Structure formats: structure tokens, C-alpha cells
mmCIF file of C-alpha atoms in Angstrom:
data_model
loop_
_atom_site.group_PDB
_atom_site.id
_atom_site.type_symbol
_atom_site.label_atom_id
_atom_site.label_comp_id
_atom_site.label_asym_id
_atom_site.label_seq_id
_atom_site.Cartn_x
_atom_site.Cartn_y
_atom_site.Cartn_z
ATOM 1 C CA UNK A 1 45.187 162.891 117.527
ATOM 2 C CA UNK A 2 47.760 163.816 114.856
ATOM 3 C CA UNK A 3 47.627 162.296 111.390
ATOM 4 C CA UNK A 4 49.250 158.864 111.235
ATOM 5 C CA UNK A 5 50.561 157.717 107.879
ATOM 6 C CA UNK A 6 50.825 154.138 109.117
ATOM 7 C CA UNK A 7 47.238 154.180 110.372
ATOM 8 C CA UNK A 8 46.069 155.424 106.982
ATOM 9 C CA UNK A 9 48.010 152.648 105.263
ATOM 10 C CA UNK A 10 46.754 149.854 107.524
ATOM 11 C CA UNK A 11 43.244 151.266 107.505
ATOM 12 C CA UNK A 12 42.912 150.507 103.809
ATOM 13 C CA UNK A 13 43.082 146.787 104.600
ATOM 14 C CA UNK A 14 41.424 146.622 108.006
ATOM 15 C CA UNK A 15 38.764 148.550 109.926
ATOM 16 C CA UNK A 16 40.973 149.587 112.833
ATOM 17 C CA UNK A 17 39.482 150.067 116.291
ATOM 18 C CA UNK A 18 39.991 153.268 118.264
ATOM 19 C CA UNK A 19 42.374 151.369 120.559
ATOM 20 C CA UNK A 20 44.447 150.179 117.611
ATOM 21 C CA UNK A 21 44.604 153.663 116.128
ATOM 22 C CA UNK A 22 45.656 155.126 119.455
ATOM 23 C CA UNK A 23 48.324 152.449 119.943
ATOM 24 C CA UNK A 24 49.819 153.119 116.511
ATOM 25 C CA UNK A 25 49.799 156.881 117.042
ATOM 26 C CA UNK A 26 51.454 156.428 120.435
ATOM 27 C CA UNK A 27 54.559 154.750 118.975
ATOM 28 C CA UNK A 28 55.008 157.282 116.154
ATOM 29 C CA UNK A 29 57.454 159.631 117.859
ATOM 30 C CA UNK A 30 60.432 161.835 116.981
ATOM 31 C CA UNK A 31 59.408 163.581 113.781
ATOM 32 C CA UNK A 32 62.292 164.286 111.377
ATOM 33 C CA UNK A 33 62.523 166.356 108.235
ATOM 34 C CA UNK A 34 64.921 165.248 105.526
ATOM 35 C CA UNK A 35 66.070 166.972 102.366
ATOM 36 C CA UNK A 36 66.626 165.126 99.107
ATOM 37 C CA UNK A 37 69.878 163.195 99.409
ATOM 38 C CA UNK A 38 69.904 163.037 103.216
ATOM 39 C CA UNK A 39 70.750 159.627 104.695
ATOM 40 C CA UNK A 40 68.391 158.487 107.436
ATOM 41 C CA UNK A 41 70.189 155.238 108.243
ATOM 42 C CA UNK A 42 73.554 154.057 106.900
ATOM 43 C CA UNK A 43 74.418 150.471 106.024
ATOM 44 C CA UNK A 44 76.512 148.988 108.833
ATOM 45 C CA UNK A 45 75.428 151.655 111.332
ATOM 46 C CA UNK A 46 73.290 151.206 114.417
ATOM 47 C CA UNK A 47 69.789 149.872 113.867
ATOM 48 C CA UNK A 48 67.708 150.811 116.897
ATOM 49 C CA UNK A 49 64.552 152.049 115.185
ATOM 50 C CA UNK A 50 62.254 151.552 112.280
ATOM 51 C CA UNK A 51 60.750 154.568 110.558
ATOM 52 C CA UNK A 52 57.401 155.569 109.140
ATOM 53 C CA UNK A 53 57.392 157.720 106.013
ATOM 54 C CA UNK A 54 54.775 160.430 106.405
ATOM 55 C CA UNK A 55 55.640 162.498 103.317
ATOM 56 C CA UNK A 56 57.955 162.101 100.356
ATOM 57 C CA UNK A 57 59.883 159.305 98.661
ATOM 58 C CA UNK A 58 62.888 157.354 99.956
ATOM 59 C CA UNK A 59 64.895 154.371 98.818
ATOM 60 C CA UNK A 60 66.848 151.580 100.463
ATOM 61 C CA UNK A 61 70.149 150.586 98.881
ATOM 62 C CA UNK A 62 73.290 148.586 99.435
ATOM 63 C CA UNK A 63 76.856 149.428 98.431
ATOM 64 C CA UNK A 64 78.553 147.160 95.895
ATOM 65 C CA UNK A 65 82.174 146.024 96.123
ATOM 66 C CA UNK A 66 82.798 147.963 92.902
ATOM 67 C CA UNK A 67 81.784 151.199 94.625
ATOM 68 C CA UNK A 68 78.409 151.379 92.914
ATOM 69 C CA UNK A 69 75.042 150.878 94.560
ATOM 70 C CA UNK A 70 72.017 148.671 94.123
ATOM 71 C CA UNK A 71 68.694 150.288 94.953
ATOM 72 C CA UNK A 72 66.569 147.569 96.490
ATOM 73 C CA UNK A 73 63.264 149.304 97.075
ATOM 74 C CA UNK A 74 61.477 152.622 96.866
ATOM 75 C CA UNK A 75 59.382 153.823 99.812
ATOM 76 C CA UNK A 76 56.356 156.108 99.982
ATOM 77 C CA UNK A 77 54.107 157.817 102.514
ATOM 78 C CA UNK A 78 52.641 155.286 104.932
ATOM 79 C CA UNK A 79 55.479 152.791 104.551
ATOM 80 C CA UNK A 80 57.165 151.259 107.578
ATOM 81 C CA UNK A 81 60.836 151.162 106.579
ATOM 82 C CA UNK A 82 64.004 149.686 108.035
ATOM 83 C CA UNK A 83 62.283 146.329 108.537
ATOM 84 C CA UNK A 84 65.086 144.539 106.651
ATOM 85 C CA UNK A 85 67.391 145.412 109.577
ATOM 86 C CA UNK A 86 65.042 144.378 112.387
ATOM 87 C CA UNK A 87 66.889 141.101 112.987
ATOM 88 C CA UNK A 88 70.268 142.745 113.644
ATOM 89 C CA UNK A 89 71.845 145.529 115.672
ATOM 90 C CA UNK A 90 73.446 146.888 112.492
ATOM 91 C CA UNK A 91 71.610 148.247 109.463
ATOM 92 C CA UNK A 92 71.628 145.977 106.424
ATOM 93 C CA UNK A 93 70.795 148.797 103.993
ATOM 94 C CA UNK A 94 71.105 152.559 103.610
ATOM 95 C CA UNK A 95 67.902 154.626 103.731
ATOM 96 C CA UNK A 96 68.108 157.810 101.650
ATOM 97 C CA UNK A 97 65.601 160.571 100.917
ATOM 98 C CA UNK A 98 64.790 160.950 97.221
ATOM 99 C CA UNK A 99 62.663 164.057 97.793
ATOM 100 C CA UNK A 100 62.039 166.255 100.817
ATOM 101 C CA UNK A 101 60.610 163.864 103.415
ATOM 102 C CA UNK A 102 58.940 163.781 106.776
ATOM 103 C CA UNK A 103 59.504 160.629 108.833
ATOM 104 C CA UNK A 104 58.776 159.514 112.381
ATOM 105 C CA UNK A 105 60.814 157.138 114.520
ATOM 106 C CA UNK A 106 59.459 153.839 115.746
ATOM 107 C CA UNK A 107 61.943 152.344 118.246
ATOM 108 C CA UNK A 108 62.182 148.560 118.008
ATOM 109 C CA UNK A 109 61.256 148.138 121.674
ATOM 110 C CA UNK A 110 58.069 150.144 121.112
ATOM 111 C CA UNK A 111 57.214 148.029 118.090
ATOM 112 C CA UNK A 112 57.492 144.956 120.285
ATOM 113 C CA UNK A 113 55.097 146.492 122.794
ATOM 114 C CA UNK A 114 52.684 147.392 119.985
ATOM 115 C CA UNK A 115 52.708 143.778 118.819
ATOM 116 C CA UNK A 116 51.996 142.603 122.377
ATOM 117 C CA UNK A 117 49.138 145.041 122.926
ATOM 118 C CA UNK A 118 47.551 144.860 119.463
ATOM 119 C CA UNK A 119 48.082 141.452 117.817
ATOM 120 C CA UNK A 120 45.816 142.304 114.848
ATOM 121 C CA UNK A 121 48.148 145.167 113.947
ATOM 122 C CA UNK A 122 51.146 142.841 114.280
ATOM 123 C CA UNK A 123 49.494 140.286 112.006
ATOM 124 C CA UNK A 124 48.569 142.863 109.392
ATOM 125 C CA UNK A 125 52.092 144.311 109.334
ATOM 126 C CA UNK A 126 53.422 140.783 108.897
ATOM 127 C CA UNK A 127 51.031 140.152 106.003
ATOM 128 C CA UNK A 128 51.996 143.411 104.283
ATOM 129 C CA UNK A 129 55.696 142.595 104.710
ATOM 130 C CA UNK A 130 55.105 139.155 103.220
ATOM 131 C CA UNK A 131 53.303 140.668 100.223
ATOM 132 C CA UNK A 132 56.154 143.114 99.689
ATOM 133 C CA UNK A 133 58.681 140.254 99.818
ATOM 134 C CA UNK A 134 56.767 138.497 97.034
ATOM 135 C CA UNK A 135 56.709 141.764 95.062
ATOM 136 C CA UNK A 136 60.474 142.026 95.546
ATOM 137 C CA UNK A 137 60.849 138.502 94.166
ATOM 138 C CA UNK A 138 58.749 139.521 91.155
ATOM 139 C CA UNK A 139 61.044 142.479 90.495
ATOM 140 C CA UNK A 140 64.195 140.381 90.905
ATOM 141 C CA UNK A 141 62.766 137.963 88.355
ATOM 142 C CA UNK A 142 62.212 140.831 85.932
ATOM 143 C CA UNK A 143 65.785 142.059 86.436
ATOM 144 C CA UNK A 144 67.294 138.620 86.025
ATOM 145 C CA UNK A 145 65.134 137.291 83.202
ATOM 146 C CA UNK A 146 63.718 140.240 81.254
ATOM 147 C CA UNK A 147 65.005 142.917 78.940
ATOM 148 C CA UNK A 148 65.277 146.623 79.722
ATOM 149 C CA UNK A 149 61.778 147.482 78.469
ATOM 150 C CA UNK A 150 60.127 144.827 80.631
ATOM 151 C CA UNK A 151 62.235 145.799 83.663
ATOM 152 C CA UNK A 152 61.215 149.443 83.419
ATOM 153 C CA UNK A 153 57.590 148.542 82.706
ATOM 154 C CA UNK A 154 57.518 146.326 85.801
ATOM 155 C CA UNK A 155 58.980 149.119 87.923
ATOM 156 C CA UNK A 156 56.417 151.664 86.695
ATOM 157 C CA UNK A 157 53.547 149.237 87.305
ATOM 158 C CA UNK A 158 54.902 148.480 90.778
ATOM 159 C CA UNK A 159 55.117 152.195 91.628
ATOM 160 C CA UNK A 160 51.575 152.773 90.350
ATOM 161 C CA UNK A 161 50.191 149.841 92.342
ATOM 162 C CA UNK A 162 51.886 150.934 95.560
ATOM 163 C CA UNK A 163 50.879 154.575 95.209
ATOM 164 C CA UNK A 164 47.271 153.522 94.712
ATOM 165 C CA UNK A 165 47.494 152.072 98.224
ATOM 166 C CA UNK A 166 49.640 154.660 99.995
ATOM 167 C CA UNK A 167 48.730 157.933 98.252
ATOM 168 C CA UNK A 168 45.049 157.415 97.533
ATOM 169 C CA UNK A 169 43.339 158.926 94.503
ATOM 170 C CA UNK A 170 46.067 157.740 92.132
ATOM 171 C CA UNK A 171 44.460 156.410 88.954
ATOM 172 C CA UNK A 172 46.898 156.361 86.060
ATOM 173 C CA UNK A 173 49.536 159.074 86.670
ATOM 174 C CA UNK A 174 52.029 160.150 89.312
ATOM 175 C CA UNK A 175 54.974 162.478 89.879
ATOM 176 C CA UNK A 176 58.242 160.563 89.491
ATOM 177 C CA UNK A 177 61.079 162.221 91.467
ATOM 178 C CA UNK A 178 63.620 159.586 90.367
ATOM 179 C CA UNK A 179 66.697 160.443 88.348
ATOM 180 C CA UNK A 180 67.793 158.202 85.520
ATOM 181 C CA UNK A 181 70.675 157.138 87.794
ATOM 182 C CA UNK A 182 68.133 156.083 90.450
ATOM 183 C CA UNK A 183 66.193 154.039 87.914
ATOM 184 C CA UNK A 184 69.379 152.534 86.514
ATOM 185 C CA UNK A 185 70.627 151.543 89.972
ATOM 186 C CA UNK A 186 67.282 149.877 90.673
ATOM 187 C CA UNK A 187 67.161 147.972 87.382
ATOM 188 C CA UNK A 188 70.811 147.259 86.638
ATOM 189 C CA UNK A 189 70.903 149.598 83.626
ATOM 190 C CA UNK A 190 73.084 152.521 82.576
ATOM 191 C CA UNK A 191 71.641 156.031 82.419
ATOM 192 C CA UNK A 192 71.892 155.940 78.629
ATOM 193 C CA UNK A 193 69.966 152.679 78.500
ATOM 194 C CA UNK A 194 67.311 154.039 80.871
ATOM 195 C CA UNK A 195 66.832 157.143 78.705
ATOM 196 C CA UNK A 196 66.555 155.036 75.566
ATOM 197 C CA UNK A 197 64.063 152.679 77.188
ATOM 198 C CA UNK A 198 61.842 155.480 78.493
ATOM 199 C CA UNK A 199 61.738 157.038 75.037
ATOM 200 C CA UNK A 200 60.886 153.658 73.563
ATOM 201 C CA UNK A 201 57.879 153.302 75.856
ATOM 202 C CA UNK A 202 56.771 156.805 74.882
ATOM 203 C CA UNK A 203 57.071 156.041 71.186
ATOM 204 C CA UNK A 204 55.076 152.856 71.723
ATOM 205 C CA UNK A 205 52.305 154.995 73.218
ATOM 206 C CA UNK A 206 52.081 153.103 76.518
ATOM 207 C CA UNK A 207 53.308 155.986 78.685
ATOM 208 C CA UNK A 208 53.344 159.784 78.482
ATOM 209 C CA UNK A 209 55.610 162.261 80.273
ATOM 210 C CA UNK A 210 55.122 165.912 81.143
ATOM 211 C CA UNK A 211 58.083 167.043 83.209
ATOM 212 C CA UNK A 212 58.194 164.719 86.201
ATOM 213 C CA UNK A 213 54.609 163.602 85.658
ATOM 214 C CA UNK A 214 54.278 160.098 84.218
ATOM 215 C CA UNK A 215 50.977 158.799 82.889
ATOM 216 C CA UNK A 216 50.394 155.129 82.200
ATOM 217 C CA UNK A 217 48.405 155.257 78.966
ATOM 218 C CA UNK A 218 48.018 151.524 78.315
ATOM 219 C CA UNK A 219 48.293 149.668 81.600
ATOM 220 C CA UNK A 220 46.854 146.497 80.094
ATOM 221 C CA UNK A 221 49.606 146.363 77.463
ATOM 222 C CA UNK A 222 52.327 146.785 80.093
ATOM 223 C CA UNK A 223 50.782 144.034 82.215
ATOM 224 C CA UNK A 224 50.516 141.712 79.214
ATOM 225 C CA UNK A 225 54.165 142.243 78.272
ATOM 226 C CA UNK A 226 55.490 141.701 81.800
ATOM 227 C CA UNK A 227 53.023 139.388 83.544
ATOM 228 C CA UNK A 228 52.872 141.920 86.371
ATOM 229 C CA UNK A 229 50.710 141.007 89.379
ATOM 230 C CA UNK A 230 49.531 143.632 91.853
ATOM 231 C CA UNK A 231 50.659 142.372 95.267
ATOM 232 C CA UNK A 232 49.411 145.420 97.204
ATOM 233 C CA UNK A 233 45.791 146.100 96.324
ATOM 234 C CA UNK A 234 44.225 143.422 98.514
ATOM 235 C CA UNK A 235 45.640 141.887 101.694
ATOM 236 C CA UNK A 236 43.744 138.954 103.232
ATOM 237 C CA UNK A 237 42.754 139.731 106.826
ATOM 238 C CA UNK A 238 40.216 136.985 107.571
ATOM 239 C CA UNK A 239 42.861 134.976 109.440
ATOM 240 C CA UNK A 240 43.762 137.745 111.887
ATOM 241 C CA UNK A 241 42.891 137.367 115.587
ATOM 242 C CA UNK A 242 39.876 139.280 116.915
ATOM 243 C CA UNK A 243 40.356 142.861 118.003
ATOM 244 C CA UNK A 244 41.063 143.432 121.662
ATOM 245 C CA UNK A 245 38.601 145.504 123.634
#
């Protein structure tokens, strides 16, 4: 059985049965390779599939009336993406590769069959989506109510928390393939303001940079200044239905 990024992600929260693993692997079809900047799904276009990120980073964004963009979320290996468009035939966001990526298709009709056959998997995906919605609300609060330093700190803590789940082995540092424009479009800041804010965090001694590598030096201080809560580390599964034989 080939490696399944989604299985690895779900397996961190639940001891999956062989049947559940096989069912997930069965729906992961149509492998695609994307280069940085490639668009996987365009806002307003057809929305027939969801996608599983197996390698690389992506983001979802929406186009503003001014011609600019708002980056809504960053996506990593193991993420099921395109879920924001599941309720419609047209895509609500644009999915773009930040780095070279490998993704697999998950047609909506196959997802429905997976839910029917393996209700524990359906419940866990629902719980993860709910947790990510709360995390999105946290980030929107930081954008609407906090200054640039707190916004960037929240974003870095969010990336670290998510990579600890999806990448495995991440402790306090990670490669950050985002441009300052990417960060600015996610936080509502100009590139100049992003650069100034990053340097401010470095001077304060709470982060270090070496090329694209970012190290969180004082995670506790960043959490104290932002009130950040990790929404990804633990997902309650005691309410899920029993596994099917």
C-alpha cells in the first residue's frame, strides 16, 4: 500500500483499523505534481474534488475587489484541502502551490462513499475541520484586534503547531517558504511592515532566522503576548462511533 498523507495525519489522533487505512488509500487517486505558483483550483471554477497534500506547502486565497488578494489559510502535507468549496459546484477560493507540491485528488463522490463505509473517519475529519475553523477564528481575531507584532507571532505559532501534527519531529524550528508578500496578504500588512516586524521579533530575541529556517526561541513569550491556543495538538475522539469490522 502506498504512503497516505491523510492516513498519517488521521493516525496521530486515532488508531486506525486496517479497513479504515485501506478505505482512505483507495480514494487517494490521481497524483499531481505542482511547481511553486501553480494554481490547483481557481476561485469561481468547477469544484468536483477535494485534494490531499502529500508534499509541500499551499495556500487558499480569495481575490479582492481592489485587485489584491487575501490569503485565508496555509496548507501542509497531510491536509485535506478544498473543503471550503464542498457545499457548492464552484470553488470559493483559489488553491495555489507555495513550493513544489505533490497532491492527490479525492473526488467528492468518493468522499461521500468513504463517509458511508467508514463513519469513524468521517467523524474525525469533521472534528479536525471544526478545530481548524476555531483556529481560523483565532487568527481573524488577531488580525482585527491586534498589532502587527501579535499578528505575525500568532501566525508563526499557528504554523509551528500545525507542522508538529502534519510533519512530525518538528520541535522549535521549520523552513518557511513564504515571501513577505505572502505573509502580508495573510495578515493585512505591507511588505515593508512585515520586514520591520520580523526584524523586531529578532531583536527581541524571540525568533531566529537562518535563510528560510525560522527558529522559535521563546515560545512561551510569544504565547503570553498573543494568548495563542494550540487547536491542533489534541482532537477528542471518545465520541466517535465504534470501528466497523
